Each structure stands twice: as C-alpha cells, then as structure tokens.
C-alpha cells in the first residue's frame, strides 16, 4: 500500500524511523565485522527510485551514511 514519501524515507538510517542503530553497530564491532553494510529501503511501488532525482537520492544516501558513521563513532568511544 502506498505511503507518503516522508513515511517511506523513515526506513533509512537517520530519517527518524525510530530504530536506534547504535546497538546494531556495537554488535558488528563486537564480532569485529569488517565487511560491507548496505543502506536500503523499499519504495512503493517496488522498482521505482526512492526519490525523483539522482542528486536527491545521493543526498539521502549520504545522510544515512553520515548517521551510521556517527553511530560508529559514538560506539567506538
């Protein structure tokens, strides 16, 4: 079911979705995970871009990446 874009965007880290990523980042740190993680969301309908332009998509992903990096720094102390 289609949701407003502002609600869909809450799936991304750092967009106010209510999930605290610090415990996730801490768990990855605790097991010395050194691989990749993916910033991902499901727009509705499936298969469409998350935002209208490449610039907007890039900005959203960079915002999420900055939030995950902030969590990593906080966990690392």
mmCIF file of C-alpha atoms in Angstrom:
data_model
loop_
_atom_site.group_PDB
_atom_site.id
_atom_site.type_symbol
_atom_site.label_atom_id
_atom_site.label_comp_id
_atom_site.label_asym_id
_atom_site.label_seq_id
_atom_site.Cartn_x
_atom_site.Cartn_y
_atom_site.Cartn_z
ATOM 1 C CA UNK A 1 0.000 0.000 0.000
ATOM 2 C CA UNK A 2 1.353 3.402 -0.978
ATOM 3 C CA UNK A 3 2.612 5.545 1.905
ATOM 4 C CA UNK A 4 3.633 9.207 1.862
ATOM 5 C CA UNK A 5 7.282 9.647 0.858
ATOM 6 C CA UNK A 6 8.172 11.118 4.281
ATOM 7 C CA UNK A 7 6.995 7.884 5.925
ATOM 8 C CA UNK A 8 8.761 5.672 3.362
ATOM 9 C CA UNK A 9 12.009 7.547 3.985
ATOM 10 C CA UNK A 10 11.900 6.545 7.656
ATOM 11 C CA UNK A 11 13.165 3.148 6.519
ATOM 12 C CA UNK A 12 16.593 4.734 6.014
ATOM 13 C CA UNK A 13 19.034 5.225 8.896
ATOM 14 C CA UNK A 14 18.967 8.800 10.159
ATOM 15 C CA UNK A 15 15.499 9.687 8.865
ATOM 16 C CA UNK A 16 13.608 9.363 12.151
ATOM 17 C CA UNK A 17 12.272 5.863 11.776
ATOM 18 C CA UNK A 18 12.702 5.053 15.441
ATOM 19 C CA UNK A 19 15.342 2.320 15.111
ATOM 20 C CA UNK A 20 18.452 3.072 17.175
ATOM 21 C CA UNK A 21 21.343 1.828 15.055
ATOM 22 C CA UNK A 22 23.951 2.094 17.839
ATOM 23 C CA UNK A 23 23.248 -1.400 19.242
ATOM 24 C CA UNK A 24 23.493 -2.835 15.728
ATOM 25 C CA UNK A 25 26.778 -1.056 15.089
ATOM 26 C CA UNK A 26 28.033 -2.183 18.515
ATOM 27 C CA UNK A 27 27.154 -5.814 17.777
ATOM 28 C CA UNK A 28 29.067 -5.621 14.496
ATOM 29 C CA UNK A 29 32.014 -4.063 16.314
ATOM 30 C CA UNK A 30 31.901 -6.771 18.997
ATOM 31 C CA UNK A 31 32.307 -9.518 16.389
ATOM 32 C CA UNK A 32 34.986 -7.500 14.547
ATOM 33 C CA UNK A 33 32.867 -7.351 11.399
ATOM 34 C CA UNK A 34 34.903 -5.727 8.637
ATOM 35 C CA UNK A 35 32.619 -6.259 5.645
ATOM 36 C CA UNK A 36 30.140 -4.050 3.895
ATOM 37 C CA UNK A 37 26.718 -2.939 5.072
ATOM 38 C CA UNK A 38 24.003 -1.625 2.783
ATOM 39 C CA UNK A 39 21.731 1.388 3.139
ATOM 40 C CA UNK A 40 18.495 0.121 1.658
ATOM 41 C CA UNK A 41 14.766 0.803 1.557
ATOM 42 C CA UNK A 42 11.667 -0.425 -0.263
ATOM 43 C CA UNK A 43 9.833 2.328 -2.116
ATOM 44 C CA UNK A 44 6.245 1.709 -3.157
ATOM 45 C CA UNK A 45 5.557 0.530 -5.735
ATOM 46 C CA UNK A 46 8.631 -1.696 -5.846
ATOM 47 C CA UNK A 47 11.129 -0.966 -8.569
ATOM 48 C CA UNK A 48 10.824 2.827 -8.574
ATOM 49 C CA UNK A 49 13.632 5.154 -7.471
ATOM 50 C CA UNK A 50 13.480 6.200 -3.819
ATOM 51 C CA UNK A 51 13.447 9.870 -4.851
ATOM 52 C CA UNK A 52 12.889 11.700 -8.152
ATOM 53 C CA UNK A 53 16.466 12.772 -8.997
ATOM 54 C CA UNK A 54 19.951 11.316 -8.742
ATOM 55 C CA UNK A 55 21.011 14.319 -6.643
ATOM 56 C CA UNK A 56 18.199 13.750 -4.144
ATOM 57 C CA UNK A 57 18.983 10.043 -3.931
ATOM 58 C CA UNK A 58 22.684 10.772 -3.398
ATOM 59 C CA UNK A 59 21.888 13.294 -0.659
ATOM 60 C CA UNK A 60 19.581 10.824 1.120
ATOM 61 C CA UNK A 61 22.141 8.005 0.996
ATOM 62 C CA UNK A 62 24.891 10.354 2.201
ATOM 63 C CA UNK A 63 22.653 11.495 5.071
ATOM 64 C CA UNK A 64 22.113 7.860 6.082
ATOM 65 C CA UNK A 65 25.808 7.102 5.726
ATOM 66 C CA UNK A 66 26.691 10.074 7.951
ATOM 67 C CA UNK A 67 24.202 8.863 10.573
ATOM 68 C CA UNK A 68 25.663 5.329 10.581
ATOM 69 C CA UNK A 69 29.175 6.800 10.806
ATOM 70 C CA UNK A 70 28.060 8.972 13.764
ATOM 71 C CA UNK A 71 26.721 5.839 15.473
ATOM 72 C CA UNK A 72 30.035 4.080 14.800
ATOM 73 C CA UNK A 73 32.000 6.938 16.386
ATOM 74 C CA UNK A 74 29.714 7.006 19.416
ATOM 75 C CA UNK A 75 30.052 3.252 19.925
ATOM 76 C CA UNK A 76 33.828 3.342 19.452
ATOM 77 C CA UNK A 77 34.078 5.942 22.211
#
